[in-house]
XYZ file of C-alpha atoms in Angstrom:
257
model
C -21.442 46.499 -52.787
C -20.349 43.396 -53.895
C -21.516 40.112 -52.381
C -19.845 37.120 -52.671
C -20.950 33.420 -51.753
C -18.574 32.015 -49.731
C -19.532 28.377 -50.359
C -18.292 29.049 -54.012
C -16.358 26.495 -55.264
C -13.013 28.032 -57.056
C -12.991 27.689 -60.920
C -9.809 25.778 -62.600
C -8.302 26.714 -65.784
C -10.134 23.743 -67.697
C -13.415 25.339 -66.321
C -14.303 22.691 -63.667
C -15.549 23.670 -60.109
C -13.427 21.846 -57.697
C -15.673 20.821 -54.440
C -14.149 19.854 -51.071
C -17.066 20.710 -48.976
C -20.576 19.689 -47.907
C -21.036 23.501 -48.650
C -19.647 23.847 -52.203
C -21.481 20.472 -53.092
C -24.668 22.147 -52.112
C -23.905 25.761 -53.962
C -23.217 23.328 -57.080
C -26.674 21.188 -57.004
C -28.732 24.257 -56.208
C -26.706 25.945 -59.574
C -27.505 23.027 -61.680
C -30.922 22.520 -60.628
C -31.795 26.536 -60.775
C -30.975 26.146 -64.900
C -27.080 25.775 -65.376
C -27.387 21.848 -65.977
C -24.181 21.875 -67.956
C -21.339 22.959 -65.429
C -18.974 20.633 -64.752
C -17.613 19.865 -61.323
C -14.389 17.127 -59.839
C -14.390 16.211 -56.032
C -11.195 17.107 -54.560
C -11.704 15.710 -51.135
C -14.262 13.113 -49.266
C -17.469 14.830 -48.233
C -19.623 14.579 -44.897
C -23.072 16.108 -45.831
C -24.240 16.150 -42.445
C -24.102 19.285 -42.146
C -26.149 20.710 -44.610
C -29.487 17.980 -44.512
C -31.168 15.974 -42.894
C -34.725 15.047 -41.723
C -35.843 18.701 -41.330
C -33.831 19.835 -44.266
C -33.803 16.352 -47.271
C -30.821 17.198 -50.003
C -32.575 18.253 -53.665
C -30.414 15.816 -56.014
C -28.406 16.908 -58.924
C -30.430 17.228 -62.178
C -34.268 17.856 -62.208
C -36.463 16.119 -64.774
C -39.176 17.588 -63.554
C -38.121 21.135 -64.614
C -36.266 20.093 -67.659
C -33.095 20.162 -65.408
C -31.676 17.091 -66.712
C -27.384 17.317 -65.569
C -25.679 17.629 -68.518
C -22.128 18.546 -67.207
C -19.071 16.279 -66.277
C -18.645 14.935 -62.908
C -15.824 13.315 -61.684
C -15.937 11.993 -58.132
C -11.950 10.901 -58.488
C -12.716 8.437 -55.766
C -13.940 10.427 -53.278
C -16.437 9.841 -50.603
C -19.760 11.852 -49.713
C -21.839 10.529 -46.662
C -24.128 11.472 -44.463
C -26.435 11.855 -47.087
C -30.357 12.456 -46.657
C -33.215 12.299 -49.061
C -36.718 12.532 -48.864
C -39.779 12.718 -50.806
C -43.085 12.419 -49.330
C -46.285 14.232 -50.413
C -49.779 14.804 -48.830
C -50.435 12.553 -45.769
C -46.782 11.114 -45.712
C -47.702 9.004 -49.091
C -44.284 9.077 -51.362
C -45.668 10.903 -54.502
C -43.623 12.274 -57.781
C -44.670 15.689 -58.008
C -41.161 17.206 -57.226
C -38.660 14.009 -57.561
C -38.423 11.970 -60.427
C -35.519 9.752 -59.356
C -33.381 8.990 -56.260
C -29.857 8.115 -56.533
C -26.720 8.830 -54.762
C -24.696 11.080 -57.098
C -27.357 12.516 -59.890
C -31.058 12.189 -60.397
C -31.531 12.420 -63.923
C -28.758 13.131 -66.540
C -28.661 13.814 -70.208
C -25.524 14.135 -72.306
C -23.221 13.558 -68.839
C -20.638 12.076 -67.976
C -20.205 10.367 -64.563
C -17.054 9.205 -63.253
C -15.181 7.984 -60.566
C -18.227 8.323 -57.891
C -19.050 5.442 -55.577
C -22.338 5.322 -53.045
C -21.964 3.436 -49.908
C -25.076 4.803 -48.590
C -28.676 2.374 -48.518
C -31.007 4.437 -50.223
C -34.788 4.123 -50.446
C -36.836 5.532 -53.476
C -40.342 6.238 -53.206
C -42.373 5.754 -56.495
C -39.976 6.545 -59.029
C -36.579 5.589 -60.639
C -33.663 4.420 -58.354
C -30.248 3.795 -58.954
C -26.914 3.553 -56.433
C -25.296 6.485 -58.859
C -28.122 7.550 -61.184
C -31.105 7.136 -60.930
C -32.959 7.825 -64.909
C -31.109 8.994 -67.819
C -32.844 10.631 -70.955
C -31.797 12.048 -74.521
C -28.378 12.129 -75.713
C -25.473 9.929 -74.395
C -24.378 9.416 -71.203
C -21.643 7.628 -69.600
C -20.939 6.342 -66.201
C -17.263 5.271 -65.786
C -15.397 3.291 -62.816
C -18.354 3.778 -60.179
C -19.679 1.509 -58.143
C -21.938 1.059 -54.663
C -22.267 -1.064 -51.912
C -25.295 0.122 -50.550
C -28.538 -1.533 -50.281
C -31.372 0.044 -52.937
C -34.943 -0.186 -52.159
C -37.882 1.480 -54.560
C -40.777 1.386 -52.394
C -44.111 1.987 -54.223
C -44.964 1.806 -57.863
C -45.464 4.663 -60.767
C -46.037 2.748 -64.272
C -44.362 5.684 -65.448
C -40.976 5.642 -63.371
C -40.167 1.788 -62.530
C -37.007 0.425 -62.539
C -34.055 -0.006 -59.879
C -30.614 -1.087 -60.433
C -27.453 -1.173 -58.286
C -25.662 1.646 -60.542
C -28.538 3.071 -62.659
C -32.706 2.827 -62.527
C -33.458 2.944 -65.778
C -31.037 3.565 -68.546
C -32.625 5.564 -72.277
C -31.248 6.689 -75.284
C -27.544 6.177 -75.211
C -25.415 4.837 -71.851
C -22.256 3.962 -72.099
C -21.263 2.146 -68.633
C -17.544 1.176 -68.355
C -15.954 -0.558 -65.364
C -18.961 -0.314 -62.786
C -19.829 -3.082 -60.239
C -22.806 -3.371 -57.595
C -21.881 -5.027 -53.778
C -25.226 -4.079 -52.613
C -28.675 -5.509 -52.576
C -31.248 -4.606 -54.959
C -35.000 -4.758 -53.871
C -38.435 -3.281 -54.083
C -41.532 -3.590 -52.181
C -45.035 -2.956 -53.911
C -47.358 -1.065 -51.917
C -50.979 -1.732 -53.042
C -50.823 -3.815 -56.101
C -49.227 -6.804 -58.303
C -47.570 -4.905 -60.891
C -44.292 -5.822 -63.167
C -41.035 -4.030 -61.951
C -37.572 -4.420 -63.025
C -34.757 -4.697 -61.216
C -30.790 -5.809 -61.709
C -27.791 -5.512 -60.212
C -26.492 -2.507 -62.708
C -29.491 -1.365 -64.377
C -32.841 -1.879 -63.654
C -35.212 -0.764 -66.797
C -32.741 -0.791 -70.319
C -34.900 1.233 -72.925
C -37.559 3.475 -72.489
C -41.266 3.228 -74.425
C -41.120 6.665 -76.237
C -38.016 6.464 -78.225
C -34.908 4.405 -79.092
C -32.232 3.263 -76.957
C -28.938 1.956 -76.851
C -27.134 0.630 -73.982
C -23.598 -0.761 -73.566
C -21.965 -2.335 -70.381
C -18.251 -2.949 -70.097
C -16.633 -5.122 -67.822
C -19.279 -4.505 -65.116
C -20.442 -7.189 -62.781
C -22.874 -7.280 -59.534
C -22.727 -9.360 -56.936
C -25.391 -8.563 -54.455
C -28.814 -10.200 -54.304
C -31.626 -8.958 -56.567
C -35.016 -9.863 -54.469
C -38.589 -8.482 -53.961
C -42.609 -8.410 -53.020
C -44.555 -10.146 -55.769
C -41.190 -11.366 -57.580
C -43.275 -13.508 -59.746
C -44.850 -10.637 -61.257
C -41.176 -9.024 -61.532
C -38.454 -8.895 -64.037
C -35.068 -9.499 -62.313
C -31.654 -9.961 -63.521
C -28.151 -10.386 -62.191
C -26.853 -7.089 -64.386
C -30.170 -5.739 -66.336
C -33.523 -6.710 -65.289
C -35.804 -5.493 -68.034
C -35.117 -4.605 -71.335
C -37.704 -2.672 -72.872
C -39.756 -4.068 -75.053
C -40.763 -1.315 -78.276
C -38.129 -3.118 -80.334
C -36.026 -0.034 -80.156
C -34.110 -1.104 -77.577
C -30.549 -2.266 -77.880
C -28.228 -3.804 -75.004
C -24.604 -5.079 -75.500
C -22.551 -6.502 -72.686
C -19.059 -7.446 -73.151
């Protein structure tokens, strides 16, 4: 007996599964995130997610750092929409902990060699503790590049991690090589410090440029923000209009033209 998933996305001839529903977009995340980081994907029509989370049942982003799940594939929103979009991550006693999460965003968690295109986020999101970003939230080793997104929604990290700061309008932090072409940010940027005064870094596009651990190189093309960048204990923050922090282990490079 064969069994087939009928939330299976159909295949084209260039290899690329082609998602028009809340269904398919689900069957694709779980794939990637299960240890098939490198398939590819295109939206073919605008997505209500409703359906398939919500409080009682949070959506698992694409790409899991914490399982070495990085997305490594292609995808290409062309345009599209997905709403209704719900994510959570609390731990014991309702406190907002790490253990599973790494990053919220509202297209990919974490990505490594990826490329990310045509996706827009109208959606406010709130992270909790760790890196957030309107389309990405962290990106690690190889190169990775985010083409004609953009978001409008408002993008709060609430908490602090030394580890996982950083929250920008298109990307939370941004390591090893990012290429972002043609992105802007409409929404506003802002985080809110739980128990202590401790640096963050925020900006409109990205919020952390660089990463401690190993070089980085980041390049932003004809991208511009123009929603408010604002937070608890500012003083102690670093802000910026497109790039808030960039990292300072002298291995850090950022170019914007």
């Amino acid at each position: 007996v064969t069994v087939t998933d009928a939330n299976k996305p159909a295949q084209a001839e260039d290899g690329y599964y082609e998602i028009a529903t809340a269904g398919q977009l689900k069957w694709f995340a779980d794939e990637v995130n299960s240890g098939k980081p490198e398939l590819n994907a295109r939206l073919t029509a605008d997505i209500d997610l409703r359906g398939v989370c919500s409080a009682a049942a949070p959506w698992t982003p694409i790409g899991d750092r914490a399982n070495n799940q990085d997305y490594r594939g292609t995808f290409d929103g062309q345009n599209h929409k997905i709403t209704g979009l719900y994510l959570e991550n609390k731990g014991s006693f309702g406190e907002p902990t790490n253990d599973e999460i790494y990053g919220h965003a509202g297209v990919v968690a974490s990505a490594q060699d990826a490329v990310i295109r045509g996706c827009s986020n109208n959606a406010d999101i709130t992270g909790y503790e760790g890196y957030t970003g309107g389309i990405v939230a962290v990106t690690s080793y190889g190169t990775t590049t985010i083409e004609n997104c953009w978001n409008t929604g408002a993008i709060l990290l609430r908490g602090w991690q030394h580890q996982f700061r950083g929250v920008g309008g298109i990307i939370g932090n941004a390591s090893a090589a990012v290429n972002i072409t043609n992105c802007y940010n409409a929404g506003a940027i802002s985080f809110y410090y739980k128990t202590q005064k401790i640096q963050q870094a925020a900006g409109g596009i990205v919020g952390l440029a660089g990463e401690s651990s190993h070089a980085s190189t980041i390049t932003l093309t004809n991208c511009y923000a123009t929603g408010t960048v604002s937070g608890q204990y500012d003083d102690q923050a670093r802000m910026g209009a497109l790039v808030g922090e960039v990292a300072d282990n002298e291995r850090a490079t950022l170019t914007a033209t």
